[in-house]
Amino acid sequence: MKKSIKILAFLIMIFAGTAQAQTSFFSINYSVSIPTGNTADYIDQVSGRGIKLEYQRFLNKNIALGGEIGTYTLYKREPNKTYTEGSASLSGVQYRYQNTYPILFTGTYYANETGMVRPYVGLGMGTIAHDKRIDMGIFTSEETHWQFALRPELGVMVRPEQNIGFKFGAKYYQSFSSSNLDGQSTIGLDFGIIFIH
């Protein structure tokens, strides 16, 4: 999975290098994740273990298309008690992890055409891989699930210089139920640096 993320990041950077005809940018974002819904039922703790890469190319002064890839990790230590799954019961301390990998195509609308501060709304659509793991003593259970996903976003881009800027965005990731996993959802608070060309 990590190899796939590296390959996609490399392809985005190559594409970014060839997109010189119109304004485009590449951003690196630190992400804080807040689990909601079914995700919070499994792990209910906020996590600051996230990074996302984005590329956007402006079709005109207000509309940009691009993509997003990334990874974020949720973690929780459950206290010593008895856990039951199917017909098996185990007692002990449980460590829960959920590594999530969004791979999305994005569209963004910027409210004003120029200026240092540009509010925006966006929508992402694609897939999210959820790698869920439970460690309990010497026992480990791990499963990876791919799900279709939508991701609306609301944020602001600040551009104090010609070729560099910052973005602050709130994203809601919703993936939909697959055969072995209910739909998952998180709120992502992203803080990014933008390289504009």
mmCIF file of C-alpha atoms in Angstrom:
data_model
loop_
_atom_site.group_PDB
_atom_site.id
_atom_site.type_symbol
_atom_site.label_atom_id
_atom_site.label_comp_id
_atom_site.label_asym_id
_atom_site.label_seq_id
_atom_site.Cartn_x
_atom_site.Cartn_y
_atom_site.Cartn_z
ATOM 1 C CA MET A 1 0.000 0.000 0.000
ATOM 2 C CA LYS A 2 2.797 2.466 0.898
ATOM 3 C CA LYS A 3 4.499 1.670 -2.416
ATOM 4 C CA SER A 4 1.257 2.544 -4.266
ATOM 5 C CA ILE A 5 1.043 5.881 -2.432
ATOM 6 C CA LYS A 6 4.643 6.709 -3.402
ATOM 7 C CA ILE A 7 3.996 5.838 -7.051
ATOM 8 C CA LEU A 8 0.854 7.993 -7.150
ATOM 9 C CA ALA A 9 2.694 10.905 -5.514
ATOM 10 C CA PHE A 10 5.464 10.575 -8.101
ATOM 11 C CA LEU A 11 2.934 10.585 -10.974
ATOM 12 C CA ILE A 12 1.203 13.668 -9.571
ATOM 13 C CA MET A 13 4.535 15.505 -9.366
ATOM 14 C CA ILE A 14 5.358 14.561 -12.964
ATOM 15 C CA PHE A 15 1.939 15.788 -14.112
ATOM 16 C CA ALA A 16 2.415 18.967 -12.087
ATOM 17 C CA GLY A 17 5.704 19.607 -13.867
ATOM 18 C CA THR A 18 4.079 19.412 -17.295
ATOM 19 C CA ALA A 19 1.124 21.673 -16.488
ATOM 20 C CA GLN A 20 2.673 25.010 -17.411
ATOM 21 C CA ALA A 21 -0.003 26.373 -19.748
ATOM 22 C CA GLN A 22 -2.321 27.415 -16.910
ATOM 23 C CA THR A 23 -1.902 28.152 -13.216
ATOM 24 C CA SER A 24 -1.594 25.056 -11.072
ATOM 25 C CA PHE A 25 -0.334 24.150 -7.632
ATOM 26 C CA PHE A 26 0.920 21.272 -5.547
ATOM 27 C CA SER A 27 0.290 21.171 -1.790
ATOM 28 C CA ILE A 28 1.551 19.161 1.161
ATOM 29 C CA ASN A 29 -0.946 19.014 4.025
ATOM 30 C CA TYR A 30 -0.667 18.040 7.676
ATOM 31 C CA SER A 31 -3.976 16.482 8.710
ATOM 32 C CA VAL A 32 -5.815 16.046 12.003
ATOM 33 C CA SER A 33 -8.528 13.346 11.833
ATOM 34 C CA ILE A 34 -11.723 13.261 13.904
ATOM 35 C CA PRO A 35 -13.575 9.920 13.669
ATOM 36 C CA THR A 36 -17.374 9.980 13.319
ATOM 37 C CA GLY A 37 -20.151 7.417 12.830
ATOM 38 C CA ASN A 38 -19.069 3.782 12.473
ATOM 39 C CA THR A 39 -15.409 4.807 12.593
ATOM 40 C CA ALA A 40 -15.901 6.395 16.025
ATOM 41 C CA ASP A 41 -17.593 3.190 17.221
ATOM 42 C CA TYR A 42 -14.297 1.392 16.533
ATOM 43 C CA ILE A 43 -11.841 4.185 17.463
ATOM 44 C CA ASP A 44 -13.184 7.374 19.023
ATOM 45 C CA GLN A 45 -9.931 9.299 19.552
ATOM 46 C CA VAL A 46 -8.738 12.306 17.524
ATOM 47 C CA SER A 47 -5.473 11.687 15.683
ATOM 48 C CA GLY A 48 -2.770 14.001 14.387
ATOM 49 C CA ARG A 49 -1.078 11.274 12.330
ATOM 50 C CA GLY A 50 -1.952 12.326 8.804
ATOM 51 C CA ILE A 51 -0.409 13.689 5.615
ATOM 52 C CA LYS A 52 -2.032 14.401 2.255
ATOM 53 C CA LEU A 53 -0.723 15.487 -1.131
ATOM 54 C CA GLU A 54 -2.873 17.466 -3.562
ATOM 55 C CA TYR A 55 -2.514 18.760 -7.084
ATOM 56 C CA GLN A 56 -4.897 21.233 -8.719
ATOM 57 C CA ARG A 57 -4.966 22.837 -12.144
ATOM 58 C CA PHE A 58 -7.177 25.842 -12.852
ATOM 59 C CA LEU A 59 -9.509 25.543 -15.832
ATOM 60 C CA ASN A 60 -10.385 29.218 -15.403
ATOM 61 C CA LYS A 61 -10.016 31.780 -12.613
ATOM 62 C CA ASN A 62 -12.578 30.084 -10.356
ATOM 63 C CA ILE A 63 -12.598 26.351 -11.102
ATOM 64 C CA ALA A 64 -9.783 23.847 -10.555
ATOM 65 C CA LEU A 65 -9.583 20.091 -11.101
ATOM 66 C CA GLY A 66 -7.046 17.747 -9.577
ATOM 67 C CA GLY A 67 -6.421 14.880 -7.234
ATOM 68 C CA GLU A 68 -5.666 13.951 -3.640
ATOM 69 C CA ILE A 69 -3.781 11.072 -2.096
ATOM 70 C CA GLY A 70 -2.769 10.581 1.493
ATOM 71 C CA THR A 71 -2.695 8.536 4.625
ATOM 72 C CA TYR A 72 -3.901 8.990 8.168
ATOM 73 C CA THR A 73 -3.853 6.675 11.170
ATOM 74 C CA LEU A 74 -6.337 6.313 14.008
ATOM 75 C CA TYR A 75 -5.261 4.525 17.184
ATOM 76 C CA LYS A 76 -6.808 3.487 20.502
ATOM 77 C CA ARG A 77 -5.794 1.358 23.476
ATOM 78 C CA GLU A 78 -8.752 -0.525 24.923
ATOM 79 C CA PRO A 79 -8.541 -1.607 28.589
ATOM 80 C CA ASN A 80 -8.232 -5.146 29.861
ATOM 81 C CA LYS A 81 -11.580 -6.869 29.366
ATOM 82 C CA THR A 82 -13.180 -9.725 27.458
ATOM 83 C CA TYR A 83 -13.774 -9.277 23.728
ATOM 84 C CA THR A 84 -15.996 -11.560 21.668
ATOM 85 C CA GLU A 85 -15.865 -12.026 17.913
ATOM 86 C CA GLY A 86 -18.043 -14.759 16.450
ATOM 87 C CA SER A 87 -17.742 -17.782 18.722
ATOM 88 C CA ALA A 88 -14.330 -16.807 20.151
ATOM 89 C CA SER A 89 -13.731 -14.795 23.344
ATOM 90 C CA LEU A 90 -10.389 -13.364 24.472
ATOM 91 C CA SER A 91 -9.405 -11.372 27.549
ATOM 92 C CA GLY A 92 -6.682 -8.751 27.625
ATOM 93 C CA VAL A 93 -5.620 -5.250 26.532
ATOM 94 C CA GLN A 94 -6.534 -4.500 22.933
ATOM 95 C CA TYR A 95 -4.702 -2.085 20.602
ATOM 96 C CA ARG A 96 -6.778 -0.873 17.661
ATOM 97 C CA TYR A 97 -5.419 0.755 14.496
ATOM 98 C CA GLN A 98 -7.088 2.025 11.363
ATOM 99 C CA ASN A 99 -4.775 3.183 8.576
ATOM 100 C CA THR A 100 -6.731 4.973 5.866
ATOM 101 C CA TYR A 101 -5.597 5.807 2.320
ATOM 102 C CA PRO A 102 -7.815 8.174 0.265
ATOM 103 C CA ILE A 103 -7.262 8.304 -3.518
ATOM 104 C CA LEU A 104 -9.604 10.938 -4.951
ATOM 105 C CA PHE A 105 -10.292 13.059 -8.021
ATOM 106 C CA THR A 106 -11.217 16.595 -6.933
ATOM 107 C CA GLY A 107 -13.058 19.658 -8.193
ATOM 108 C CA THR A 108 -12.842 23.024 -6.421
ATOM 109 C CA TYR A 109 -14.655 26.346 -6.808
ATOM 110 C CA TYR A 110 -12.880 29.498 -5.585
ATOM 111 C CA ALA A 111 -15.268 32.303 -4.592
ATOM 112 C CA ASN A 112 -13.206 35.225 -5.854
ATOM 113 C CA GLU A 113 -10.951 35.411 -8.899
ATOM 114 C CA THR A 114 -7.998 37.255 -7.353
ATOM 115 C CA GLY A 115 -6.701 38.426 -4.000
ATOM 116 C CA MET A 116 -4.476 37.157 -1.220
ATOM 117 C CA VAL A 117 -7.356 35.323 0.533
ATOM 118 C CA ARG A 118 -9.555 32.999 -1.556
ATOM 119 C CA PRO A 119 -12.353 30.991 0.124
ATOM 120 C CA TYR A 120 -13.308 27.763 -1.649
ATOM 121 C CA VAL A 121 -15.618 24.756 -1.663
ATOM 122 C CA GLY A 122 -14.636 21.416 -3.138
ATOM 123 C CA LEU A 123 -15.725 17.864 -3.755
ATOM 124 C CA GLY A 124 -13.624 14.717 -4.011
ATOM 125 C CA MET A 125 -14.714 11.367 -5.409
ATOM 126 C CA GLY A 126 -12.840 8.094 -5.612
ATOM 127 C CA THR A 127 -11.841 5.290 -3.297
ATOM 128 C CA ILE A 128 -10.549 4.874 0.242
ATOM 129 C CA ALA A 129 -8.668 1.861 1.579
ATOM 130 C CA HIS A 130 -9.197 1.096 5.270
ATOM 131 C CA ASP A 131 -6.564 -1.151 6.829
ATOM 132 C CA LYS A 132 -7.976 -2.245 10.218
ATOM 133 C CA ARG A 133 -5.765 -4.053 12.728
ATOM 134 C CA ILE A 134 -6.259 -5.326 16.259
ATOM 135 C CA ASP A 135 -3.291 -6.419 18.395
ATOM 136 C CA MET A 136 -4.010 -8.372 21.572
ATOM 137 C CA GLY A 137 -1.081 -10.088 23.218
ATOM 138 C CA ILE A 138 0.440 -12.422 20.629
ATOM 139 C CA PHE A 139 -2.699 -12.332 18.480
ATOM 140 C CA THR A 140 -3.169 -9.980 15.531
ATOM 141 C CA SER A 141 -6.184 -9.568 13.269
ATOM 142 C CA GLU A 142 -5.828 -7.422 10.133
ATOM 143 C CA GLU A 143 -8.113 -6.726 7.173
ATOM 144 C CA THR A 144 -8.029 -4.213 4.310
ATOM 145 C CA HIS A 145 -11.257 -2.934 2.756
ATOM 146 C CA TRP A 146 -11.659 -0.743 -0.351
ATOM 147 C CA GLN A 147 -14.741 1.463 -0.492
ATOM 148 C CA PHE A 148 -16.227 4.088 -2.816
ATOM 149 C CA ALA A 149 -15.944 7.525 -1.203
ATOM 150 C CA LEU A 150 -17.098 11.146 -1.405
ATOM 151 C CA ARG A 151 -15.365 14.061 0.282
ATOM 152 C CA PRO A 152 -16.833 17.615 0.461
ATOM 153 C CA GLU A 153 -14.480 20.379 1.611
ATOM 154 C CA LEU A 154 -14.734 23.971 2.820
ATOM 155 C CA GLY A 155 -11.643 26.115 3.242
ATOM 156 C CA VAL A 156 -9.541 29.126 2.431
ATOM 157 C CA MET A 157 -6.339 29.595 0.427
ATOM 158 C CA VAL A 158 -3.963 32.385 1.500
ATOM 159 C CA ARG A 159 -1.408 33.529 -1.080
ATOM 160 C CA PRO A 160 1.010 36.128 0.395
ATOM 161 C CA GLU A 161 3.597 35.568 -2.386
ATOM 162 C CA GLN A 162 3.431 34.846 -6.109
ATOM 163 C CA ASN A 163 4.689 31.254 -5.937
ATOM 164 C CA ILE A 164 3.835 30.118 -2.432
ATOM 165 C CA GLY A 165 0.738 30.021 -0.269
ATOM 166 C CA PHE A 166 -1.125 28.230 2.497
ATOM 167 C CA LYS A 167 -4.452 26.448 2.747
ATOM 168 C CA PHE A 168 -6.724 25.609 5.642
ATOM 169 C CA GLY A 169 -9.559 23.207 4.946
ATOM 170 C CA ALA A 170 -12.186 21.119 6.705
ATOM 171 C CA LYS A 171 -13.030 17.867 4.866
ATOM 172 C CA TYR A 172 -15.673 15.248 5.527
ATOM 173 C CA TYR A 173 -14.683 11.785 4.281
ATOM 174 C CA GLN A 174 -17.571 9.377 3.754
ATOM 175 C CA SER A 175 -16.920 5.919 2.355
ATOM 176 C CA PHE A 176 -19.828 3.598 1.648
ATOM 177 C CA SER A 177 -20.504 0.067 2.865
ATOM 178 C CA SER A 178 -18.705 -2.788 1.142
ATOM 179 C CA SER A 179 -19.274 -6.524 1.552
ATOM 180 C CA ASN A 180 -17.377 -6.855 4.857
ATOM 181 C CA LEU A 181 -17.282 -3.324 6.302
ATOM 182 C CA ASP A 182 -19.926 -0.715 7.087
ATOM 183 C CA GLY A 183 -19.449 2.808 5.753
ATOM 184 C CA GLN A 184 -16.705 4.797 7.457
ATOM 185 C CA SER A 185 -16.477 8.545 8.084
ATOM 186 C CA THR A 186 -14.023 11.089 9.460
ATOM 187 C CA ILE A 187 -13.592 14.846 9.565
ATOM 188 C CA GLY A 188 -10.172 15.999 8.411
ATOM 189 C CA LEU A 189 -8.689 19.365 9.394
ATOM 190 C CA ASP A 190 -5.906 20.097 6.911
ATOM 191 C CA PHE A 191 -3.150 22.690 7.151
ATOM 192 C CA GLY A 192 -1.069 22.894 3.984
ATOM 193 C CA ILE A 193 1.706 24.695 2.190
ATOM 194 C CA ILE A 194 1.121 25.386 -1.522
ATOM 195 C CA PHE A 195 3.706 25.610 -4.289
ATOM 196 C CA ILE A 196 2.212 27.621 -7.167
ATOM 197 C CA HIS A 197 3.403 27.645 -10.782
#
